[in-house]
Short mmCIF file of C-alpha atoms and ligand atoms in Angstrom, two decimals:
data_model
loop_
_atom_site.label_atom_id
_atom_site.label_comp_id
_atom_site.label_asym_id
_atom_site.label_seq_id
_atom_site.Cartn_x
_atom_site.Cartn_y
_atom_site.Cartn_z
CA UNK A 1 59.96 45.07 64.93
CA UNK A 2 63.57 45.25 65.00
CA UNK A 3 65.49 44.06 68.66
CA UNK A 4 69.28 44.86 69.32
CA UNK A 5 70.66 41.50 70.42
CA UNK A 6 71.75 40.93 73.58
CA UNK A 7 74.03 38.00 73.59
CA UNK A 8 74.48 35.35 76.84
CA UNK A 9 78.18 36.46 77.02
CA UNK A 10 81.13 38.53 74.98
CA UNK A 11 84.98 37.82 75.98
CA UNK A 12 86.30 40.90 77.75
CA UNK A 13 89.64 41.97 76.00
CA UNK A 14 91.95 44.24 77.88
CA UNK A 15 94.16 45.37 74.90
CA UNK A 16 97.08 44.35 76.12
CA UNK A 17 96.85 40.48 75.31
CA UNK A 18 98.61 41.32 71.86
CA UNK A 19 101.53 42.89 73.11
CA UNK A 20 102.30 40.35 75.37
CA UNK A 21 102.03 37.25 73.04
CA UNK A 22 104.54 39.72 70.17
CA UNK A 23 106.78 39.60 73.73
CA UNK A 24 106.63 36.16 74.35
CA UNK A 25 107.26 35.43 70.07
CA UNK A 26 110.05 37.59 70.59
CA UNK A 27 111.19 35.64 72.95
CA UNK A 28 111.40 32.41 70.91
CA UNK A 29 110.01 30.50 73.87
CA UNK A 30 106.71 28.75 72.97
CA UNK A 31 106.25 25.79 75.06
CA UNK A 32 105.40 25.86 78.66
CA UNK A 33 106.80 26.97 81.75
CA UNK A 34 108.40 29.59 80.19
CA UNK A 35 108.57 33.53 82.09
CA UNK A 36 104.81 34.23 80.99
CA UNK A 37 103.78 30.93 82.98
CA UNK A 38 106.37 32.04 86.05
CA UNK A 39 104.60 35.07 86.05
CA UNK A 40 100.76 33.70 86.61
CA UNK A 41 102.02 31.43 88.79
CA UNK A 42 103.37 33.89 91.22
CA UNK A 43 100.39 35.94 90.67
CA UNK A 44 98.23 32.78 91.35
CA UNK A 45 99.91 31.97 94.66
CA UNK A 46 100.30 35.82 95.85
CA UNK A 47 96.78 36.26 95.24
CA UNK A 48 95.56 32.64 96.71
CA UNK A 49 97.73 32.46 99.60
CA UNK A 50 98.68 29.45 98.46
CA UNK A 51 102.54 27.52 98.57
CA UNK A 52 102.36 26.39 94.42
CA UNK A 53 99.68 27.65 91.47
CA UNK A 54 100.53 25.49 87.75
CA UNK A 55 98.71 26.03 85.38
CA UNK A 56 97.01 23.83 83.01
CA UNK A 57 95.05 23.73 79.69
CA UNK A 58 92.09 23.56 80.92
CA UNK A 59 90.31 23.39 84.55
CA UNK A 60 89.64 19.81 83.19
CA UNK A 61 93.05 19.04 82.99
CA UNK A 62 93.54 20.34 86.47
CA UNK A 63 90.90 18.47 87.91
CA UNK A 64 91.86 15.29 86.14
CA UNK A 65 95.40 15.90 87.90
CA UNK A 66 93.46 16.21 91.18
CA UNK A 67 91.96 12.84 90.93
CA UNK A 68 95.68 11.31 89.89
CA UNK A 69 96.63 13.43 93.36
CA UNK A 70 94.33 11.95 95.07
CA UNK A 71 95.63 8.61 94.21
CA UNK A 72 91.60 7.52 92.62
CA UNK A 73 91.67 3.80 92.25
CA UNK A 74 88.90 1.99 90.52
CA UNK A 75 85.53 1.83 92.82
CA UNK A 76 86.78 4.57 95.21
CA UNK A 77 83.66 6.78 95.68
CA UNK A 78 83.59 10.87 95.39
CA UNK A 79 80.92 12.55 97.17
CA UNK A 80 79.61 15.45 94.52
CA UNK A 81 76.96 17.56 93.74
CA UNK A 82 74.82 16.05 90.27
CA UNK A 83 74.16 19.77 89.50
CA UNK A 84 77.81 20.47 88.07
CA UNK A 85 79.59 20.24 84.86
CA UNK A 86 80.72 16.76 83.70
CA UNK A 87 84.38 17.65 84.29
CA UNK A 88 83.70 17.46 88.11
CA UNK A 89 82.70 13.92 87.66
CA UNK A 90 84.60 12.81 84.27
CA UNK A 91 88.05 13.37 85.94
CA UNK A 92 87.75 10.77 88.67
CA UNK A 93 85.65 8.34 86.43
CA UNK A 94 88.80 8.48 84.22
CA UNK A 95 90.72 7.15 87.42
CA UNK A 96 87.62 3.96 87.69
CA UNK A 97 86.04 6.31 90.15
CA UNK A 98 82.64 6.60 91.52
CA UNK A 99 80.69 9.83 91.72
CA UNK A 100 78.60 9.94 94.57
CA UNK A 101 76.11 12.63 93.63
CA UNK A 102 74.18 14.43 96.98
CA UNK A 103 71.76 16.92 96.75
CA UNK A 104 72.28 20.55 96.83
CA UNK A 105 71.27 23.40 99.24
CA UNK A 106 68.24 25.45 98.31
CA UNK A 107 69.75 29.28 98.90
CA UNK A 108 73.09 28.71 96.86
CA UNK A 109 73.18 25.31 94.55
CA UNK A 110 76.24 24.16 96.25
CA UNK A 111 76.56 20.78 97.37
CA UNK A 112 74.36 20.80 100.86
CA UNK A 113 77.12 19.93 103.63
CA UNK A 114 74.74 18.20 105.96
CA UNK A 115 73.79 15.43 103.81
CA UNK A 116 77.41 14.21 103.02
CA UNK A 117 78.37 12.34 106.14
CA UNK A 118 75.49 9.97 105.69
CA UNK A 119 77.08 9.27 102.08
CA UNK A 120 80.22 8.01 103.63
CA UNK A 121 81.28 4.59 102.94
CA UNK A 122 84.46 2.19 103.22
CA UNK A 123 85.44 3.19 99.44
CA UNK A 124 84.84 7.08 99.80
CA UNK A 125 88.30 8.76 99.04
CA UNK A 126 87.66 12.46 98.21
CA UNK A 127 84.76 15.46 98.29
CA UNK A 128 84.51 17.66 95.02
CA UNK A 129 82.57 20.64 96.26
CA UNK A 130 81.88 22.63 93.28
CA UNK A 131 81.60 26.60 93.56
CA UNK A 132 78.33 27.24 91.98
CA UNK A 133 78.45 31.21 90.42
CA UNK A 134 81.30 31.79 92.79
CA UNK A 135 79.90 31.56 95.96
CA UNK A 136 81.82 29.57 98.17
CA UNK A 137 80.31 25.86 99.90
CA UNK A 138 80.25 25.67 103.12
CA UNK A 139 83.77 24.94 103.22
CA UNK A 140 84.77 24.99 107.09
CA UNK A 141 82.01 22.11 107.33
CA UNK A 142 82.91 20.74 104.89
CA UNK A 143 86.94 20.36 105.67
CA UNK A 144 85.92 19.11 108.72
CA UNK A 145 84.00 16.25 107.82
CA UNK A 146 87.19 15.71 105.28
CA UNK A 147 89.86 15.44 108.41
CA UNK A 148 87.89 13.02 110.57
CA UNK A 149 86.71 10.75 107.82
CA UNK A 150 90.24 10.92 106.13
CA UNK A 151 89.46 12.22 102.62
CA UNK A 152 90.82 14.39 100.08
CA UNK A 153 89.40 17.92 99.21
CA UNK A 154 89.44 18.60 95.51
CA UNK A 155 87.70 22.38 95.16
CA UNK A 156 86.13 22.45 91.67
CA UNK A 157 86.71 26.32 91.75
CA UNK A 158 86.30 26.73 88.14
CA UNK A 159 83.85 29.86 88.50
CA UNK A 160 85.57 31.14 91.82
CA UNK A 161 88.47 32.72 90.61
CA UNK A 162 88.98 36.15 93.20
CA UNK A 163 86.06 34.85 95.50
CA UNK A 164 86.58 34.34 98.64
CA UNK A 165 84.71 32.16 101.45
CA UNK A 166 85.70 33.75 105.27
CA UNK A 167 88.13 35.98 104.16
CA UNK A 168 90.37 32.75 101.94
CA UNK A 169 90.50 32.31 98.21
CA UNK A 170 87.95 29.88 96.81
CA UNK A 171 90.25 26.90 95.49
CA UNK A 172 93.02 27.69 98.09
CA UNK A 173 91.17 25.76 101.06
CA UNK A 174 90.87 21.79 99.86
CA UNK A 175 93.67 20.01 99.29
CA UNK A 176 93.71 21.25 95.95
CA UNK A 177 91.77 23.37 93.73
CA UNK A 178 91.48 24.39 90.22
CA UNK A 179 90.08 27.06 88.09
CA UNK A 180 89.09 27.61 84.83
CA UNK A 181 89.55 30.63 82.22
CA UNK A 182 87.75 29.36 79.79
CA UNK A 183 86.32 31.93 77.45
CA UNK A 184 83.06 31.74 79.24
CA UNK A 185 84.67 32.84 82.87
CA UNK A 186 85.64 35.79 84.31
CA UNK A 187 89.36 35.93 83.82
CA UNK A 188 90.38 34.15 80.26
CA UNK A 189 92.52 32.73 78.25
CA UNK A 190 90.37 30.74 75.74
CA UNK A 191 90.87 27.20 77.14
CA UNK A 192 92.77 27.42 80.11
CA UNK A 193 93.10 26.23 84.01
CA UNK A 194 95.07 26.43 87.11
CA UNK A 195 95.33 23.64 89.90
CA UNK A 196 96.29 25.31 93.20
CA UNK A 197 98.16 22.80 95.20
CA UNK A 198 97.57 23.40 98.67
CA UNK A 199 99.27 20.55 100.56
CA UNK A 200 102.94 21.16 99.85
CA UNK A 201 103.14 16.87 100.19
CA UNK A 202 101.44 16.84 97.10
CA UNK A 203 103.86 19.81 95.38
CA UNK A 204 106.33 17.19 94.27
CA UNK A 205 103.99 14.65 93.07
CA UNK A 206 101.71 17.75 90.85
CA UNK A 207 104.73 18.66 89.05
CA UNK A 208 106.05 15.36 87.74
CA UNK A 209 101.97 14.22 86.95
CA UNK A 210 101.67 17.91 84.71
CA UNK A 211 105.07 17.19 82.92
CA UNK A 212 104.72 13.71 81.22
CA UNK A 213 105.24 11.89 84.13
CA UNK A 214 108.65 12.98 84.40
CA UNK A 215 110.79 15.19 86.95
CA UNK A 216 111.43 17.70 84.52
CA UNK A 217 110.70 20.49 86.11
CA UNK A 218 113.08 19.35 88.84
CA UNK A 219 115.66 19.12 85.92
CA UNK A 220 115.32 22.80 84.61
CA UNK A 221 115.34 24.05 88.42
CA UNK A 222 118.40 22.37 88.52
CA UNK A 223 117.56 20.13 91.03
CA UNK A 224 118.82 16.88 89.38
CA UNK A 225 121.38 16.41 86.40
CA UNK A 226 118.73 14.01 84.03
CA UNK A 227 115.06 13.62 84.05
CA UNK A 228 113.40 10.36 83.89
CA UNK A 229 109.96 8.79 83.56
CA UNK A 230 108.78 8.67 87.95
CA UNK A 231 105.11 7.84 87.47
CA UNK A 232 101.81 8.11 85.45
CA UNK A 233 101.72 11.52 83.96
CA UNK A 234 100.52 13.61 80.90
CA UNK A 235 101.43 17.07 79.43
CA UNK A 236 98.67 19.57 81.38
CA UNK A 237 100.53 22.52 80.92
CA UNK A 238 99.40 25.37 78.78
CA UNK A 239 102.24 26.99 75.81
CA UNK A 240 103.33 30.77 76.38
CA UNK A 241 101.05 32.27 73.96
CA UNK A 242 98.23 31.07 76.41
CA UNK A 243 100.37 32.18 79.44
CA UNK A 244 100.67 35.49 78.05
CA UNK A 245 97.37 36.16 77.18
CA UNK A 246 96.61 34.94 80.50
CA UNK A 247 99.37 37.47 82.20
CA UNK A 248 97.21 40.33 80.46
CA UNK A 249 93.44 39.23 81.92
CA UNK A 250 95.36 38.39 85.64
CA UNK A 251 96.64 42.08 85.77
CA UNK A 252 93.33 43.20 85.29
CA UNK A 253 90.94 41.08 87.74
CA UNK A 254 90.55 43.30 90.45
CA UNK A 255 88.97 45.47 87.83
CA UNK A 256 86.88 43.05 85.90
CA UNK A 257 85.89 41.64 89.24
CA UNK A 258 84.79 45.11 89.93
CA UNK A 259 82.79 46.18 87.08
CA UNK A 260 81.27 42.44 86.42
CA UNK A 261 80.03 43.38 90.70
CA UNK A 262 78.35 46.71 89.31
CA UNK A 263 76.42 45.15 86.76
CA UNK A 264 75.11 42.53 88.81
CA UNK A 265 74.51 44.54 91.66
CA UNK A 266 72.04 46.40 89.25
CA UNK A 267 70.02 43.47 88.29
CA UNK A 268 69.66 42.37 91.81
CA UNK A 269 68.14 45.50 92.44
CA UNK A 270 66.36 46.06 89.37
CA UNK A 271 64.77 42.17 90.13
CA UNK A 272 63.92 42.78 93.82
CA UNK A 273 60.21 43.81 92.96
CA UNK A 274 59.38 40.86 91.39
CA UNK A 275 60.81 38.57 94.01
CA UNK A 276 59.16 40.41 96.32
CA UNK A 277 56.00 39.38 94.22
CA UNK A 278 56.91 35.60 94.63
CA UNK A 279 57.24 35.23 90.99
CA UNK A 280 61.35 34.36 91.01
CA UNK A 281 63.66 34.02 93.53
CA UNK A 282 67.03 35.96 93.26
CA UNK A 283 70.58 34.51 94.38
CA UNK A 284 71.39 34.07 97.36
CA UNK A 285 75.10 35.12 98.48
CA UNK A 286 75.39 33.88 102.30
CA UNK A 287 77.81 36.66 104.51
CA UNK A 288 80.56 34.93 104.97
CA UNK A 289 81.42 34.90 101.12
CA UNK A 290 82.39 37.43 98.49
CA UNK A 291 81.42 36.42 95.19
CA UNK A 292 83.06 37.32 91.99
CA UNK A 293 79.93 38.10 89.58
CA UNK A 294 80.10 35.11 88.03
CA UNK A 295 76.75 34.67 87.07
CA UNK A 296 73.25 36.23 87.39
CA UNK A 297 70.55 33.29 87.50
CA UNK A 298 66.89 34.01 88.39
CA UNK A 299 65.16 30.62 89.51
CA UNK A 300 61.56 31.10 88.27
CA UNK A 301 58.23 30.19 90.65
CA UNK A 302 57.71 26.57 90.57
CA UNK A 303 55.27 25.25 87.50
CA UNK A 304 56.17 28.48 85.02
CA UNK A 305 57.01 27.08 81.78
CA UNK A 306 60.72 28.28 81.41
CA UNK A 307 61.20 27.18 77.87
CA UNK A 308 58.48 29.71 76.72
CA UNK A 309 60.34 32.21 79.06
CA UNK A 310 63.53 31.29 77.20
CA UNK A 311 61.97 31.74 74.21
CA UNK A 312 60.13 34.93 74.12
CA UNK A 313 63.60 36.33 75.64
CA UNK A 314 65.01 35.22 72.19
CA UNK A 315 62.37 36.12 70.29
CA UNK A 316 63.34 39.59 71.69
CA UNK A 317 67.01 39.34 71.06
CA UNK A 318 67.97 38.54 74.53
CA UNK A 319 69.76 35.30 74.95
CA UNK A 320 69.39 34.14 78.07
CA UNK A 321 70.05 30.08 79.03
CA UNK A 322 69.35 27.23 81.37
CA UNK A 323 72.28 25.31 82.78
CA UNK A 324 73.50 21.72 83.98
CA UNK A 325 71.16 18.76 83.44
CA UNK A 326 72.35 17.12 86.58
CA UNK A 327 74.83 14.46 86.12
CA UNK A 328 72.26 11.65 87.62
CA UNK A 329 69.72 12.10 84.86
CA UNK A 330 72.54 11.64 81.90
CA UNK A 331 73.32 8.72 80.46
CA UNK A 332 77.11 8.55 81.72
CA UNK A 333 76.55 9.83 85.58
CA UNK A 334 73.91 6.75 85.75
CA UNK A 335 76.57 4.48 84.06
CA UNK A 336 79.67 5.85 85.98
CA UNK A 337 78.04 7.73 89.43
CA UNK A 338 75.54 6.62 91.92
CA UNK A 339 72.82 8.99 94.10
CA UNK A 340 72.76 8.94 97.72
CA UNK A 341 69.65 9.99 98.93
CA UNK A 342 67.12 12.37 97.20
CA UNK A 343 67.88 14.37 94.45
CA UNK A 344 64.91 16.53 94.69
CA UNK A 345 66.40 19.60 95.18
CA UNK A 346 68.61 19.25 92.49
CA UNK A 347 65.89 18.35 90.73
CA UNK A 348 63.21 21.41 90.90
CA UNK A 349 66.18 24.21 90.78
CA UNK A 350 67.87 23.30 87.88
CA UNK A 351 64.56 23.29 86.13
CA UNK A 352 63.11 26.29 86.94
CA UNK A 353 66.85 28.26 86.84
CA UNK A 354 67.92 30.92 84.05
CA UNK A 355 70.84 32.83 83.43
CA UNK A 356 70.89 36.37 82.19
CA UNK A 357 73.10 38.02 79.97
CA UNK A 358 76.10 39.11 82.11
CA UNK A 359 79.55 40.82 80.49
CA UNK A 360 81.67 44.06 80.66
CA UNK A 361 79.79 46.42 78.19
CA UNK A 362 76.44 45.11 79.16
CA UNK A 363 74.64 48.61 79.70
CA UNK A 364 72.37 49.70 81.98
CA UNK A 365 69.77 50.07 79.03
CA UNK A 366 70.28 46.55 77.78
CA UNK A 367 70.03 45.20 81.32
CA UNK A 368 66.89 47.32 82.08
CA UNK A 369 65.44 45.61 78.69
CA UNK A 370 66.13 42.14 80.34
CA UNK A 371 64.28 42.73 83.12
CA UNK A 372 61.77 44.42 81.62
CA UNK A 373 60.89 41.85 79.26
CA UNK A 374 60.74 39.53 82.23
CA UNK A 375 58.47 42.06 84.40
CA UNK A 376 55.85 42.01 81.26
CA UNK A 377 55.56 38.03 81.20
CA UNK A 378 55.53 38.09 84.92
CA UNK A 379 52.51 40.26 84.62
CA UNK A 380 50.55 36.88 83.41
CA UNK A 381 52.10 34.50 85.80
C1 PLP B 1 83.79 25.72 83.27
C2 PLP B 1 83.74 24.64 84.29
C3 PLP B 1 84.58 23.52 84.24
C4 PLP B 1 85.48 23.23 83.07
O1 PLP B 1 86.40 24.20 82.81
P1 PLP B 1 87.35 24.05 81.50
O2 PLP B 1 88.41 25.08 81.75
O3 PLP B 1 86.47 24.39 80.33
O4 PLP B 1 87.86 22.68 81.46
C5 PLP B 1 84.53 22.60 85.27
N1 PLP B 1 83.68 22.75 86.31
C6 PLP B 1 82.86 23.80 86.39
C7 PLP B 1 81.95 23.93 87.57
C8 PLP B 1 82.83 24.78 85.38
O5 PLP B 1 82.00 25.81 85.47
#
């Protein structure tokens, strides 16, 4: 028998990408900073609340700017979840850093605030709380255990671009925060980042580390008559095509946070029955945050073989995926990162957790095939 495919994910396209990369050609201005990149960084900070947005290749390079920011030296620790992507980790191990990895909560994945005081040490310089799906950390907890202990807050807010936590941007609360529009996010760009500088002591600092090392951008404001090499640096900023491309999906968020919100509002509905059957467990989006619709995960009951669920999904042309194998268990986070405490939560969800197909022009049909393929195999469970 013949399936349609369902793919994990398709890039959504607004149409006007084109037009303005012909614009920015046009323009004969191809490297960085140019008007494109003025524009998404006013965008950025209008929409964060936030006193300077830059953007940068990748949410990689952003973070790896937040660890220079943060002034990493080698052995200085950073308290992180171990269920994240290796960028969280890799950018302050570049530094000589030390990921400290601490469980996560049960309801959301994110890093579980109550168990990172005791993780504290002499050496601890920064928390990386990572966004998981968009929906915020516990971030006022989490700020405050910052202040008093003295340590920076880099917000890996790679999936929270237009979430909010209480009302505030995701990314805009930390000391810094980046995001990510790679081709897999919400808002895109291909490869692509921002790093939200929230500290305006640090404004200075970000601009000379993104531009070589130099005070460049200080040069073309005007600012000084020569620009010379003022500290460790690399290039992190993104040419105009990117920027324009960008300028096209950041006019559009509101709506593709919108319609990426209808679609999956409908599988947390169409799902309720079976959680209500014990079978899975459905996200969990705590009140004081608005997610962005990142993801859909279902984390399946404990002892169901997932890889046959993954595969008889595929075998039915819907691809649907696991996600991180937490940092702790791979060969670099046990070379580079150390646990504090039990990992056990970390653990069981990321091995019971799927993601479902989720992207604009997903149908209600196709969606309704998802879950019903689930609902049969959950008959035998
Ligand atoms: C996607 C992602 C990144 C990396 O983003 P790039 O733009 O691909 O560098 C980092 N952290 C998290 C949590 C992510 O989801």
């Amino acid at each position: 028998m013949q399936h349609e495919r369902i793919p994990f994910n398709r890039p959504y396209m607004t149409g006007k990408e084109l037009d303005y990369i012909k614009q920015a050609e046009a323009g004969a201005m191809l490297s960085g900073d140019g008007p494109f990149t003025k524009r998404c960084h006013k965008w950025l900070e209008e929409h964060a609340g936030v006193p300077t947005a830059l953007l940068t290749h990748s949410c990689t390079a952003a973070l790896e700017m937040g660890a220079l920011l943060a002034d990493i030296q080698p052995g200085d620790e950073v308290i992180m979840p171990s269920y994240t992507f290796v960028s969280t980790a890799n950018a302050f191990v570049l530094r000589g850093g030390v990921p400290v990895f601490v469980d996560i909560r049960e309801d959301t994945l994110n890093l579980d605030e109550r168990l990172i005081e005791a993780a504290i040490t002499p050496r601890t310089k920064a928390i990386a709380p990572v966004h998981y799906a968009g929906v915020a950390c516990e971030m006022d907890t989490i700020m405050d255990i910052a202040r008093r202990h003295g340590l920076k807050v880099v917000e890996d807010a790679a999936q929270g671009v237009m979430s909010t936590y209480k009302g505030r941007a995701l990314g805009s609360i930390g000391d810094l925060g980046a995001y990510s529009f790679h081709e897999t996010k919400n808002v895109i760009s291909g490869e692509g980042g921002a790093l939200l500088v929230n500290d305006p002591a640090l404004t200075l600092r970000a601009e000379i580390i993104r531009e070589k090392g130099t005070d460049r951008s200080r040069f073309f404001r005007g600012e000084v008559d020569k620009y010379t090499w003022q500290e460790v640096g690399s290039s992190f900023l993104p040419g105009e095509l990117i920027a324009a491309f960008l300028w096209a999906q950041l006019q559009e968020a509101q709506n593709i946070t919108r319609m990426r919100l209808e679609a999956w509002e409908r599988y947390h509905q169409l799902l309720a029955p079976l959680e209500a059957r014990g079978v899975l467990r459905r996200p969990v989006v705590p009140k004081e945050c608005q997610h962005n619709a990142h993801m859909y995960y279902i984390l399946l009951r404990d002892g169901i073989n997932r890889q046959q669920v993954l595969e008889t999904l595929k075998n039915n042309g819907v691809n649907a995926v696991f996600h991180y194998v937490p940092l702790h268990s791979s060969p670099a986070g046990q070379r580079y990162g150390r646990v504090h405490g039990s990992m056990q939560m970390t653990d069981r969800q990321s091995e019971r957790l799927i993601r479902l197909p989720l992207w604009l022009g997903l149908t209600p049909a196709q969606q309704e095939r998802v879950v019903g393929l689930i609902a049969d195999m959950a008959g035998n469970w």
